[in-house]
Coordinates of C-alpha atoms in Angstrom, one line a residue:
M207 CA 47.1 -98.5 9.7
L208 CA 48.9 -101.2 11.6
V209 CA 48.3 -104.0 9.2
E210 CA 49.3 -104.2 5.6
S211 CA 46.4 -103.5 3.2
P212 CA 45.1 -106.3 1.0
P213 CA 47.1 -106.6 -2.2
E214 CA 45.9 -104.6 -5.1
P215 CA 46.8 -104.6 -8.8
R216 CA 50.0 -102.5 -9.4
A217 CA 49.9 -100.2 -12.3
E218 CA 53.2 -100.4 -14.3
I219 CA 55.1 -97.1 -14.0
T220 CA 56.1 -95.9 -17.4
S221 CA 57.2 -92.6 -18.8
A222 CA 54.1 -90.3 -19.0
P223 CA 53.2 -88.6 -22.3
P224 CA 54.7 -85.1 -22.7
K225 CA 51.3 -83.5 -22.2
R226 CA 50.8 -85.2 -18.8
R227 CA 54.3 -84.4 -17.7
A228 CA 53.6 -80.7 -18.5
V229 CA 50.4 -80.8 -16.5
R230 CA 52.2 -82.4 -13.5
A231 CA 55.0 -79.8 -13.7
L232 CA 52.5 -77.0 -13.9
G233 CA 50.6 -78.4 -10.9
L234 CA 53.9 -78.6 -8.9
L235 CA 54.6 -75.0 -9.8
L236 CA 51.2 -74.0 -8.6
A237 CA 51.8 -76.0 -5.4
V238 CA 55.0 -74.0 -4.8
V239 CA 53.1 -70.7 -5.3
L240 CA 50.4 -71.9 -2.8
L241 CA 53.1 -72.8 -0.3
A242 CA 54.7 -69.4 -0.6
L243 CA 51.3 -67.8 0.0
V244 CA 50.6 -70.0 3.1
A245 CA 54.1 -69.2 4.4
A246 CA 53.5 -65.5 4.0
A247 CA 50.1 -65.9 5.8
S248 CA 51.9 -67.8 8.6
I249 CA 54.1 -64.8 9.2
A250 CA 51.4 -62.1 8.9
I251 CA 48.6 -63.9 10.8
G252 CA 48.6 -65.0 14.4
A253 CA 47.1 -65.0 17.8
K254 CA 48.5 -61.5 18.3
A255 CA 47.1 -59.0 15.8
L256 CA 49.7 -57.0 13.9
S257 CA 49.1 -54.3 11.3
P258 CA 50.7 -54.8 7.8
D259 CA 53.2 -52.0 8.6
Q260 CA 54.3 -53.9 11.7
V261 CA 54.7 -57.1 9.8
L262 CA 56.8 -55.4 7.1
H263 CA 58.9 -53.6 9.6
G264 CA 59.5 -56.8 11.5
L265 CA 60.6 -58.5 8.3
F266 CA 63.2 -55.9 7.2
H267 CA 64.0 -53.8 10.3
D268 CA 64.4 -55.7 13.5
T269 CA 64.7 -53.0 16.1
G270 CA 63.5 -55.0 19.1
T271 CA 60.0 -53.6 19.3
Y272 CA 57.0 -55.7 20.3
G273 CA 55.9 -56.2 16.7
D274 CA 59.4 -57.0 15.4
T275 CA 59.8 -59.6 18.2
V276 CA 56.5 -61.3 17.3
V277 CA 57.3 -61.3 13.6
G278 CA 60.8 -62.8 14.3
S279 CA 59.2 -65.6 16.3
R280 CA 56.7 -66.3 13.5
I281 CA 59.5 -66.5 11.0
S282 CA 61.2 -69.2 13.1
R283 CA 57.9 -71.0 13.5
T284 CA 57.2 -70.8 9.7
L285 CA 60.6 -72.1 8.8
L286 CA 60.2 -75.0 11.2
G287 CA 56.8 -75.7 9.8
L288 CA 58.2 -75.8 6.2
L289 CA 60.9 -78.2 7.2
A290 CA 58.9 -80.4 9.4
G291 CA 56.0 -80.6 7.0
A292 CA 58.2 -81.6 4.1
A293 CA 59.9 -84.2 6.3
L294 CA 56.7 -85.8 7.4
G295 CA 55.3 -85.8 3.9
L296 CA 58.4 -87.4 2.4
S297 CA 58.7 -90.0 5.2
G298 CA 55.0 -90.9 4.8
A299 CA 55.4 -91.3 1.0
V300 CA 58.5 -93.4 1.4
L301 CA 56.9 -95.7 4.0
Q302 CA 53.8 -96.2 1.9
A303 CA 56.1 -97.3 -0.9
V304 CA 58.2 -99.6 1.3
T305 CA 55.3 -101.3 3.0
R306 CA 53.1 -101.2 -0.1
N307 CA 50.4 -99.8 2.0
P308 CA 48.8 -96.5 0.8
L309 CA 47.4 -96.0 4.3
A310 CA 50.7 -96.2 6.1
D311 CA 52.2 -93.3 8.0
P312 CA 55.4 -92.6 9.9
G313 CA 53.9 -94.0 13.1
L314 CA 53.6 -97.4 11.5
L315 CA 57.2 -98.3 12.2
G316 CA 57.3 -97.0 15.8
I317 CA 59.4 -94.0 15.0
N318 CA 57.0 -91.6 16.9
A319 CA 56.8 -94.0 19.8
G320 CA 60.6 -94.2 20.0
A321 CA 60.9 -90.4 20.1
S322 CA 58.2 -90.0 22.7
A323 CA 59.6 -92.7 24.9
A324 CA 63.1 -91.1 24.7
V325 CA 61.7 -87.7 25.7
V326 CA 59.8 -89.0 28.7
T327 CA 62.9 -90.9 29.8
A328 CA 65.0 -87.7 29.5
I329 CA 62.5 -85.7 31.6
T330 CA 62.0 -88.3 34.3
F331 CA 65.4 -89.8 34.7
F332 CA 67.8 -87.2 33.5
G333 CA 66.0 -84.0 34.4
V334 CA 66.0 -82.5 30.9
T335 CA 63.6 -79.5 30.7
S336 CA 64.6 -77.6 27.6
L337 CA 63.5 -78.1 24.0
T338 CA 67.1 -78.2 22.9
G339 CA 67.6 -81.1 25.2
Y340 CA 64.5 -82.9 24.0
V341 CA 65.7 -82.7 20.4
W342 CA 68.7 -85.0 20.8
F343 CA 66.9 -87.5 23.0
A344 CA 63.9 -87.7 20.7
F345 CA 66.1 -88.1 17.6
A346 CA 68.2 -90.8 19.3
G347 CA 65.0 -92.7 20.3
A348 CA 63.6 -92.5 16.8
A349 CA 66.9 -93.8 15.4
V350 CA 67.2 -96.7 17.8
V351 CA 63.7 -97.8 17.1
G352 CA 64.2 -97.5 13.4
A353 CA 67.3 -99.7 13.6
L354 CA 65.4 -102.2 15.9
V355 CA 62.5 -102.5 13.5
W356 CA 64.9 -103.1 10.6
F357 CA 66.6 -105.8 12.6
L358 CA 63.4 -107.5 13.9
G359 CA 61.9 -107.2 10.4
G360 CA 64.6 -109.4 9.0
S361 CA 67.2 -106.8 8.1
R362 CA 68.4 -107.9 4.6
G363 CA 65.5 -110.3 4.4
A364 CA 63.0 -107.7 5.5
T365 CA 59.5 -107.7 3.8
P366 CA 56.7 -105.1 4.1
V367 CA 54.7 -107.4 6.4
R368 CA 57.6 -108.1 8.7
L369 CA 58.5 -104.4 9.0
A370 CA 54.9 -103.4 9.7
L371 CA 54.5 -106.2 12.4
A372 CA 57.8 -105.3 14.0
G373 CA 56.8 -101.6 14.1
T374 CA 53.4 -102.4 15.6
A375 CA 54.8 -104.6 18.3
I376 CA 57.5 -102.1 19.3
S377 CA 55.0 -99.2 19.3
A378 CA 52.7 -101.0 21.6
A379 CA 55.5 -101.8 24.1
L380 CA 56.9 -98.2 24.1
Y381 CA 53.5 -96.6 24.5
G382 CA 52.9 -98.8 27.5
Y383 CA 56.2 -97.8 29.0
L384 CA 55.5 -94.1 28.2
Q385 CA 52.1 -94.2 29.9
A386 CA 53.4 -96.0 33.0
V387 CA 56.2 -93.5 33.5
M388 CA 53.9 -90.5 33.0
I389 CA 51.3 -91.8 35.4
S390 CA 53.9 -92.4 38.1
D391 CA 55.6 -89.0 37.7
D392 CA 53.3 -85.9 37.8
A393 CA 56.2 -83.6 36.8
A394 CA 56.9 -85.6 33.7
L395 CA 53.2 -85.7 32.9
G396 CA 53.0 -81.9 33.1
R397 CA 56.0 -81.3 30.9
M398 CA 55.2 -84.1 28.4
R399 CA 51.5 -83.1 28.0
F400 CA 52.5 -80.1 25.8
W401 CA 55.1 -81.8 23.7
T402 CA 53.1 -84.9 22.9
V403 CA 50.3 -83.0 21.1
G404 CA 52.7 -81.6 18.6
S405 CA 53.4 -77.9 18.3
L406 CA 55.3 -75.2 16.4
D407 CA 55.0 -72.4 18.8
S408 CA 58.3 -73.3 20.7
A409 CA 60.3 -73.0 17.5
T410 CA 63.6 -71.2 17.8
N411 CA 66.5 -70.6 15.4
G412 CA 68.6 -72.9 17.6
T413 CA 66.2 -75.8 17.2
I414 CA 66.1 -75.3 13.4
V415 CA 69.9 -75.3 13.2
Q416 CA 70.1 -78.5 15.2
V417 CA 67.7 -80.5 13.1
L418 CA 68.5 -78.9 9.7
P419 CA 71.4 -81.2 8.7
F420 CA 69.4 -84.3 9.4
L421 CA 66.3 -83.0 7.6
A422 CA 68.4 -82.0 4.6
A423 CA 70.2 -85.4 4.4
G424 CA 67.0 -87.3 4.8
M425 CA 65.2 -85.3 2.0
V426 CA 68.1 -85.8 -0.4
L427 CA 68.1 -89.5 0.3
A428 CA 64.3 -89.9 0.0
L429 CA 64.2 -88.1 -3.4
A430 CA 67.2 -90.1 -4.7
L431 CA 65.2 -93.3 -3.9
A432 CA 62.3 -92.5 -6.3
R433 CA 63.5 -94.7 -9.2
P434 CA 64.3 -97.9 -7.1
L435 CA 61.1 -97.5 -5.1
N436 CA 59.2 -97.2 -8.4
A437 CA 60.6 -100.6 -9.4
M438 CA 59.6 -102.1 -6.1
E439 CA 56.0 -100.9 -6.6
M440 CA 55.7 -103.3 -9.5
G441 CA 56.6 -106.3 -7.3
D442 CA 59.8 -107.9 -6.1
D443 CA 60.2 -110.2 -9.1
T444 CA 59.8 -107.3 -11.6
A445 CA 62.1 -105.1 -9.5
R446 CA 64.8 -107.7 -9.5
A447 CA 64.4 -108.1 -13.3
L448 CA 64.9 -104.4 -13.6
G449 CA 68.1 -104.6 -11.6
A450 CA 66.9 -103.1 -8.4
N451 CA 68.6 -104.2 -5.2
L452 CA 65.6 -104.8 -2.9
H453 CA 67.5 -105.1 0.4
R454 CA 69.6 -102.0 -0.1
T455 CA 66.5 -100.0 -1.3
R456 CA 64.4 -101.0 1.7
G457 CA 67.3 -100.3 4.1
L458 CA 68.0 -96.9 2.7
A459 CA 64.2 -96.1 2.6
M460 CA 64.0 -97.1 6.3
L461 CA 67.0 -94.9 7.0
A462 CA 65.5 -91.9 5.2
A463 CA 62.1 -92.3 6.9
T464 CA 63.7 -92.6 10.3
V465 CA 65.9 -89.6 9.9
L466 CA 63.1 -87.4 8.5
C467 CA 60.4 -88.4 10.9
G468 CA 62.8 -88.6 13.9
A469 CA 64.1 -85.1 13.3
A470 CA 60.6 -83.6 12.7
T471 CA 59.2 -85.3 15.8
A472 CA 62.2 -84.2 17.9
A473 CA 61.6 -80.5 16.9
C474 CA 57.8 -80.4 17.0
G475 CA 56.5 -83.5 18.9
P476 CA 54.5 -86.2 17.2
I477 CA 52.2 -84.7 14.6
V478 CA 49.7 -87.1 13.2
F479 CA 48.0 -87.5 9.8
V480 CA 50.3 -85.2 7.7
G481 CA 52.5 -88.1 6.6
L482 CA 49.4 -90.2 5.9
M483 CA 47.0 -87.8 4.2
V484 CA 49.2 -85.8 1.8
P485 CA 51.0 -88.7 0.0
H486 CA 47.7 -90.6 -0.3
V487 CA 45.9 -87.6 -1.8
V488 CA 48.8 -86.7 -4.0
R489 CA 48.9 -90.2 -5.5
S490 CA 45.3 -89.7 -6.7
F491 CA 46.3 -87.1 -9.3
T492 CA 50.0 -87.9 -9.9
G493 CA 49.6 -91.7 -10.3
P494 CA 52.0 -94.2 -8.8
D495 CA 55.2 -92.6 -10.0
L496 CA 57.3 -91.6 -7.0
R497 CA 59.3 -89.2 -9.1
W498 CA 56.2 -87.0 -8.8
I499 CA 54.7 -88.2 -5.6
L500 CA 57.8 -87.3 -3.5
P501 CA 58.2 -83.6 -4.7
Y502 CA 54.5 -83.0 -4.5
A503 CA 54.4 -84.4 -0.9
A504 CA 57.4 -82.3 0.0
V505 CA 55.6 -79.1 -1.1
L506 CA 52.0 -79.8 -0.1
S507 CA 52.7 -81.3 3.3
P508 CA 54.0 -78.0 4.7
V509 CA 50.9 -76.3 3.2
L510 CA 48.8 -78.6 5.4
L511 CA 50.9 -78.2 8.5
L512 CA 51.2 -74.4 8.2
G513 CA 47.6 -74.0 7.3
A514 CA 46.6 -76.1 10.4
D515 CA 48.9 -73.9 12.5
I516 CA 47.3 -70.7 11.3
I517 CA 43.8 -72.2 12.1
G518 CA 45.0 -73.1 15.5
R519 CA 46.2 -69.5 16.1
L520 CA 42.9 -68.0 15.1
V521 CA 40.1 -70.3 16.4
V522 CA 40.7 -69.7 20.1
R523 CA 42.3 -66.2 19.8
P524 CA 44.1 -64.8 21.8
A525 CA 45.1 -68.3 23.0
E526 CA 46.4 -71.0 20.6
L527 CA 45.4 -74.5 19.7
Q528 CA 48.4 -76.7 19.0
V529 CA 48.9 -77.8 15.4
G530 CA 48.9 -81.5 16.3
I531 CA 45.3 -81.1 17.6
V532 CA 44.2 -79.3 14.5
T533 CA 45.7 -81.9 12.1
A534 CA 44.0 -84.6 14.1
I535 CA 40.7 -82.9 13.9
I536 CA 41.1 -82.4 10.1
G537 CA 42.7 -85.8 9.5
G538 CA 40.2 -88.0 11.4
P539 CA 37.2 -87.4 9.2
L540 CA 39.4 -87.4 6.0
F541 CA 41.0 -90.7 7.0
I542 CA 37.6 -92.3 7.5
M543 CA 36.6 -91.0 4.1
L544 CA 39.7 -92.4 2.5
V545 CA 39.2 -95.8 4.1
R546 CA 35.6 -95.9 3.1
R547 CA 36.4 -95.0 -0.5
R548 CA 39.2 -97.6 -0.6
R549 CA 36.9 -100.2 0.8
T550 CA 34.2 -99.3 -1.8
A551 CA 36.7 -99.6 -4.6
Q552 CA 37.7 -103.1 -3.5
L553 CA 34.1 -104.4 -3.5

C-alpha cells in the first residue's frame, strides 16, 4: 500500500514459552524441507518434458546432451529463484517493520521503480542489450532511489510516514519517466516488455555470481536487525528506553531492503507480491517477533517464487508464462482477502 495503515495496538515482544519456541523451530524445519522439495521439482519439471533418468544424468553427468543442457539451465534458474525469493521476502519483512505497515512491500519505497527506470535508460541511451548489463544499471538505480528516499524522508529524522510518502512520490515520477521513454522508443519498449514482467528463465551462472555478494550481505544485515526492529515495533519511546538507536536502525534497515530488493530486481525484473504476501502470512502464525518472521520469510518466499515459476512452465506448455505474471495472478486475490480481513478486524 502507498499510505501507512492506521495505528494498531502493538503486542509486546517477549520471550516465548519453550513449547511455543519448539513449535516454531519445528515449523521452520518443515518449511526448509518444503523448500527442498519445491527446488527439486523446479529442476525436474518444466516446459520441456524430461524423463527421471535424463534429470539424474543431467545432475551428475554433464556430457552436453540435450537433457543435460536443459537440467543445467534449470539448476541456474532454481538457484536464482532461491536467492531472489529469499531476498524479496526479507526485504518485505524489514520494510513492514520499518514503516509499521503490515501491508507494505519493497515497491513502497520506490526501489522497483528506480531499477526499472535505470534499465530503460540503459537500453534507450546507452544501447545496453544484455542481461549482464541490465544487472548493474538496475542495481545502481535501486541504490540511488533508496538513498534519495532516505534523504527526502528526513535521513536521521526519518519516520515511517515520511519514508512512505517520499517513496510514493519518487515512484510516481519515475514510472511517468519510464512510460514516456518506452512510448517514444519502440526498440526500448520491445526489450523492456519482457524484463518488466519479472522472469527467471534468463538465469545464468554469470548473473548469479554478479548479484550473490549483494544478496549475501543484505541477508546477513537484515537478519542481524531482528532485535532492534523488535524494539521499534513496540513504539519509539519504548525502543529508546530499551536502548535502541532508532536512526541507525532505520538507516541500516533501509540499506538492507535496498540491497536485497535492488539485487533481486536487477537479476529477475520487478516481481510483485512476494515481499508483501509471505511476511504478512508468516506473521499470522509466528507472532510479531522478527527473530522468527525473518527466517520464515527467507525460507517460504522462495517456495512461493519457485512454485509460481513451476506453474508458469506448465500451464501454457510448451511455452512459458513468466513468474511475475503468475505471482500477480496469485497475489491479487490474496491481497484483496488480506485487506478485507484486516478491515473487518478493525471494525
